[in-house]
Amino acid sequence: MEKKRVAVPILCHGHSRPVVDLFYSPVTPDGFFLVSASKDSYPMLRNGETGDCIGTFEGHKGAVWSVCLDTNALRAASGSADFSAKVWDALTGDVLHSFEHKHIVRACAFSEDTHLLLTGGVEKVLRVYDLNHPDALPREVDKSPGSVRTVSWMHSDQTILSSCTDMGGVRLWDVRSGDIVKTLETKSSVTSAEVSQDGRYITTADGSTVNIWDANHFGLVRRYNMPCTVESASLEPIYGNKFIAGGEDMWVRVFDFQSGDEIACNKGHHGPVHCVRFSPKGESYASGSEDGTIRIWHRPFDP
């Protein structure tokens, strides 16, 4: 039997507490970038290819649960336990906007056109802020049935995706009407939901299951049983033929899309893996852990 190949990661230090979210920008004229959220309250921006630290965003007074970059990687956003979401200048590190909430903000996402910021959290409210009019009151989408864990935009900003910490399923909201148009049923609460780069698939992790859904017709494409409880999963963005998953056993595994067979198992973290994401070119992937480190793995497998 062929021995599984393993990757030697780039080890990225800098956070003093667990890393709980990672987000890659698309490829820009200046390359691509990786932003990380940590319970240490300081989001960090890195060169997505080398892992070299570019800077730290300073201003939150509580754990940061969610981070994202806009399409051009010119702005970053973060959601925090200090009851705020902040928008940052990714070039200078300055705070551009700070949006106060009434409870912990667990999730945030820029719209594809970069004009809107979506937030969700313990308040069970999805809010949409117009970044062209930041002083205006946000639009509140109909109340979420539970505490919001993840949010994303889909369908050219016509659909919002969200999941909850205290119940299963992924909900899809029509932005114009504010109504839930579809619920993708899962066994457990969804801890990770990713819309693929080409907009074709939604990859979710719940309990010890990874699901891949058709993002346009909402049918289940594949369901995989994982060897442990996984917290995050990500689909390879170029070929769509592999996905990664990480969770409580501290390992980052690579699986074949068609068969679900494990292709590689990457060991190195010293605590549970909270987040995994493929880079936009699919040549590497990053993992963030309870141990406070980020590891960037250059894949040892052929496309």
Coordinates of C-alpha atoms in Angstrom, one line a residue:
M1 CA 0.0 0.0 0.0
E2 CA 1.3 3.4 -1.0
K3 CA 2.4 5.5 2.0
K4 CA 0.5 8.8 2.2
R5 CA 2.7 11.8 1.5
V6 CA 2.8 14.6 4.0
A7 CA 3.6 18.3 3.6
V8 CA 6.2 20.4 5.6
P9 CA 4.3 23.5 6.6
I10 CA 5.3 27.2 6.9
L11 CA 4.8 27.9 10.6
C12 CA 3.4 31.3 11.3
H13 CA 3.7 32.7 14.8
G14 CA 2.4 36.0 16.1
H15 CA -0.9 35.2 17.9
S16 CA -0.8 34.6 21.6
R17 CA -4.1 32.8 21.9
P18 CA -6.1 30.4 19.7
V19 CA -6.6 31.1 16.0
V20 CA -10.3 30.8 15.3
D21 CA -10.8 32.0 11.7
L22 CA -8.8 32.4 8.5
F23 CA -9.7 34.1 5.2
Y24 CA -7.8 34.3 1.9
S25 CA -8.3 37.2 -0.5
P26 CA -8.7 36.5 -4.2
V27 CA -5.6 36.9 -6.3
T28 CA -4.9 40.7 -6.8
P29 CA -2.2 42.5 -8.8
D30 CA -0.1 42.5 -5.6
G31 CA -0.6 38.8 -5.0
F32 CA -3.0 37.3 -2.5
F33 CA -3.3 37.7 1.3
L34 CA -4.3 35.8 4.4
V35 CA -6.0 37.4 7.4
S36 CA -6.5 35.6 10.7
A37 CA -8.7 36.0 13.8
S38 CA -7.6 35.1 17.3
K39 CA -8.9 35.2 20.8
D40 CA -5.9 37.6 21.5
S41 CA -8.0 40.4 20.0
Y42 CA -5.5 41.3 17.2
P43 CA -6.3 40.3 13.6
M44 CA -3.2 39.8 11.5
L45 CA -2.6 40.2 7.8
R46 CA 0.0 38.1 6.0
N47 CA 1.4 37.4 2.5
G48 CA -0.8 34.5 1.5
E49 CA 2.0 32.7 -0.3
T50 CA 4.9 33.1 2.1
G51 CA 3.0 33.6 5.4
D52 CA 5.2 36.7 6.2
C53 CA 3.4 39.0 8.5
I54 CA 2.4 42.4 7.0
G55 CA 0.8 43.9 10.0
T56 CA -1.6 43.7 13.0
F57 CA -5.0 45.5 13.3
E58 CA -5.1 47.1 16.8
G59 CA -8.4 48.3 18.3
H60 CA -10.6 45.5 19.5
K61 CA -10.9 44.9 23.3
G62 CA -12.1 41.3 23.1
A63 CA -11.6 38.1 21.3
V64 CA -11.9 38.3 17.5
W65 CA -14.1 35.6 16.1
S66 CA -14.3 36.4 12.4
V67 CA -12.3 38.1 9.7
C68 CA -12.5 38.8 6.0
L69 CA -11.0 40.8 3.2
D70 CA -12.8 42.6 0.4
T71 CA -12.3 41.5 -3.2
N72 CA -9.4 43.8 -3.8
A73 CA -7.8 43.1 -0.4
L74 CA -7.8 46.9 0.3
R75 CA -10.0 46.5 3.4
A76 CA -10.4 44.0 6.2
A77 CA -13.3 43.5 8.5
S78 CA -13.6 41.7 11.9
G79 CA -16.2 40.6 14.3
S80 CA -15.5 40.6 18.0
A81 CA -16.6 39.7 21.5
D82 CA -16.3 43.4 22.4
F83 CA -19.8 43.8 20.7
S84 CA -18.4 45.5 17.6
A85 CA -17.5 44.9 14.0
K86 CA -14.7 46.9 12.5
V87 CA -13.6 47.8 9.0
W88 CA -9.9 48.4 8.5
D89 CA -7.7 50.0 5.9
A90 CA -5.6 46.9 4.9
L91 CA -2.7 49.1 3.7
T92 CA -2.3 51.3 6.8
G93 CA -4.0 49.3 9.5
D94 CA -6.3 52.2 10.5
V95 CA -9.9 51.7 11.6
L96 CA -12.2 53.1 8.9
H97 CA -15.6 52.2 10.6
S98 CA -16.6 50.7 13.9
F99 CA -20.2 49.3 14.0
E100 CA -21.5 48.8 17.6
H101 CA -23.7 45.8 18.3
K102 CA -25.6 44.7 21.4
H103 CA -23.8 41.3 21.8
I104 CA -20.9 39.3 20.5
V105 CA -20.3 39.4 16.7
R106 CA -19.4 36.0 15.5
A107 CA -19.4 36.4 11.7
C108 CA -18.8 39.1 9.1
A109 CA -18.5 39.2 5.3
F110 CA -18.0 41.8 2.6
S111 CA -20.3 41.7 -0.4
E112 CA -18.8 40.7 -3.7
D113 CA -19.2 44.3 -4.9
T114 CA -17.4 45.5 -1.7
H115 CA -20.1 48.1 -0.9
L116 CA -21.8 46.1 1.9
L117 CA -20.7 44.4 5.2
L118 CA -22.9 41.6 6.6
T119 CA -22.6 40.7 10.3
G120 CA -24.2 38.2 12.6
G121 CA -23.8 36.9 16.2
V122 CA -25.3 36.1 19.5
E123 CA -28.1 38.7 19.0
K124 CA -29.7 36.4 16.4
V125 CA -29.9 39.3 13.9
L126 CA -28.3 39.6 10.5
R127 CA -27.3 43.2 9.7
V128 CA -26.2 44.7 6.4
Y129 CA -24.2 47.9 6.6
D130 CA -23.8 50.2 3.6
L131 CA -20.1 51.1 3.6
N132 CA -20.8 54.1 1.2
H133 CA -23.1 55.5 4.0
P134 CA -21.5 54.1 7.2
D135 CA -23.5 56.5 9.5
A136 CA -26.8 55.2 8.2
L137 CA -28.7 52.6 10.2
P138 CA -28.0 49.0 9.0
R139 CA -30.6 47.0 7.3
E140 CA -31.8 44.1 9.6
V141 CA -32.7 40.9 7.8
D142 CA -35.5 38.9 9.5
K143 CA -34.4 37.4 12.8
S144 CA -32.2 34.3 12.7
P145 CA -33.7 31.3 14.5
G146 CA -30.5 31.0 16.5
S147 CA -27.2 32.6 17.4
V148 CA -25.3 33.2 14.2
R149 CA -22.1 31.3 13.6
T150 CA -21.2 31.8 9.9
V151 CA -22.3 34.2 7.2
S152 CA -21.5 34.5 3.4
W153 CA -22.8 36.2 0.3
M154 CA -23.9 34.3 -2.8
H155 CA -25.4 34.7 -6.2
S156 CA -23.9 38.2 -6.9
D157 CA -25.0 39.4 -3.5
Q158 CA -28.6 38.4 -4.0
T159 CA -28.5 35.6 -1.4
I160 CA -27.2 35.5 2.2
L161 CA -26.0 32.2 3.7
S162 CA -26.0 31.7 7.5
S163 CA -25.6 29.0 10.1
C164 CA -26.3 28.9 13.8
T165 CA -24.3 27.7 16.9
D166 CA -27.3 26.1 18.6
M167 CA -29.1 24.3 15.8
G168 CA -28.3 22.4 12.6
G169 CA -28.8 23.5 9.1
V170 CA -27.7 26.3 6.7
R171 CA -30.2 29.0 5.9
L172 CA -30.3 30.8 2.6
W173 CA -32.0 34.3 2.7
D174 CA -33.3 36.3 -0.2
V175 CA -31.7 39.7 0.2
R176 CA -34.5 41.6 -1.4
S177 CA -37.4 40.0 0.6
G178 CA -35.4 39.2 3.8
D179 CA -37.0 35.7 3.8
I180 CA -35.5 32.3 4.2
V181 CA -35.8 30.6 0.8
K182 CA -34.1 27.3 1.7
T183 CA -32.7 25.4 4.6
L184 CA -29.9 22.8 3.9
E185 CA -30.5 20.2 6.6
T186 CA -27.6 18.9 8.7
K187 CA -27.3 16.6 11.7
S188 CA -25.4 19.0 13.9
S189 CA -24.8 22.7 14.1
V190 CA -22.6 24.0 11.1
T191 CA -19.3 25.3 12.3
S192 CA -17.9 26.1 8.8
A193 CA -19.6 27.1 5.6
E194 CA -17.7 28.1 2.5
V195 CA -19.0 29.1 -1.0
S196 CA -16.6 27.9 -3.7
Q197 CA -14.6 30.4 -5.7
D198 CA -16.6 29.6 -8.9
G199 CA -19.9 29.8 -7.0
R200 CA -20.9 26.2 -7.7
Y201 CA -20.6 24.6 -4.3
I202 CA -21.2 25.2 -0.6
T203 CA -18.9 23.1 1.7
T204 CA -20.1 22.7 5.2
A205 CA -18.7 21.0 8.4
D206 CA -21.0 19.8 11.2
G207 CA -20.0 17.3 13.8
S208 CA -18.1 14.5 12.1
T209 CA -19.6 15.2 8.7
V210 CA -18.5 17.3 5.7
N211 CA -21.3 18.1 3.2
I212 CA -20.9 19.5 -0.3
W213 CA -24.0 21.1 -1.7
D214 CA -25.0 22.5 -5.1
A215 CA -25.0 26.3 -4.6
N216 CA -27.6 26.9 -7.3
H217 CA -30.1 24.0 -6.9
F218 CA -29.3 23.4 -3.2
G219 CA -29.2 19.6 -3.6
L220 CA -26.7 17.5 -1.6
V221 CA -23.8 16.5 -3.9
R222 CA -21.6 14.6 -1.5
R223 CA -21.7 13.6 2.2
Y224 CA -18.5 12.3 3.9
N225 CA -18.1 10.8 7.3
M226 CA -14.9 12.1 9.0
P227 CA -12.7 10.1 11.3
C228 CA -13.2 12.7 14.1
T229 CA -15.3 15.8 14.9
V230 CA -14.3 18.4 12.4
E231 CA -14.7 22.1 12.8
S232 CA -13.8 23.3 9.3
A233 CA -13.6 22.2 5.7
S234 CA -12.6 23.8 2.4
L235 CA -12.8 22.7 -1.2
E236 CA -9.9 23.0 -3.6
P237 CA -10.8 26.0 -5.8
I238 CA -9.3 25.3 -9.2
Y239 CA -10.1 21.6 -10.0
G240 CA -12.6 21.0 -7.2
N241 CA -11.3 17.5 -6.9
K242 CA -10.1 17.5 -3.3
F243 CA -11.1 19.0 0.0
I244 CA -9.4 19.5 3.4
A245 CA -10.8 19.2 6.9
G246 CA -9.5 19.8 10.4
G247 CA -10.8 19.3 13.9
E248 CA -10.4 17.9 17.3
D249 CA -7.6 15.4 16.6
M250 CA -5.2 18.2 15.7
W251 CA -4.5 16.9 12.2
V252 CA -5.2 18.5 8.8
R253 CA -6.5 15.9 6.3
V254 CA -6.8 15.9 2.5
F255 CA -9.6 13.9 0.9
D256 CA -10.6 13.0 -2.6
F257 CA -13.8 14.7 -3.8
Q258 CA -15.2 11.7 -5.7
S259 CA -14.4 8.8 -3.4
G260 CA -13.9 10.5 0.0
D261 CA -10.6 8.6 0.4
E262 CA -8.0 10.2 2.6
I263 CA -5.0 11.3 0.4
A264 CA -2.8 13.0 3.0
C265 CA -2.7 13.6 6.7
N266 CA -0.7 16.6 8.0
K267 CA 0.5 16.5 11.6
G268 CA 2.1 19.4 13.5
H269 CA -0.5 21.3 15.5
H270 CA -0.5 20.9 19.2
G271 CA -4.2 21.7 19.7
P272 CA -7.5 21.2 17.9
V273 CA -7.7 22.8 14.4
H274 CA -10.4 25.5 14.4
C275 CA -10.2 26.6 10.7
V276 CA -8.8 25.5 7.4
R277 CA -8.9 27.3 4.0
F278 CA -7.5 26.7 0.6
S279 CA -5.5 29.5 -1.0
P280 CA -7.2 31.0 -4.1
K281 CA -4.7 29.3 -6.5
G282 CA -5.2 25.9 -4.8
E283 CA -1.5 25.4 -4.5
S284 CA -1.5 25.6 -0.7
Y285 CA -3.9 25.7 2.3
A286 CA -3.8 27.2 5.8
S287 CA -4.9 25.9 9.2
G288 CA -5.4 27.7 12.4
S289 CA -5.3 26.0 15.8
E290 CA -6.0 26.2 19.5
D291 CA -2.1 26.2 19.8
G292 CA -2.1 29.9 18.5
T293 CA -0.3 29.1 15.3
I294 CA -1.1 29.2 11.6
R295 CA 0.4 26.6 9.3
I296 CA 0.5 27.0 5.5
W297 CA 0.8 23.6 3.8
H298 CA 2.0 23.4 0.2
R299 CA 0.2 20.4 -1.1
P300 CA 2.3 17.3 -1.8
F301 CA -0.3 15.8 -4.2
D302 CA -0.8 16.2 -8.0
P303 CA -3.9 17.9 -9.3

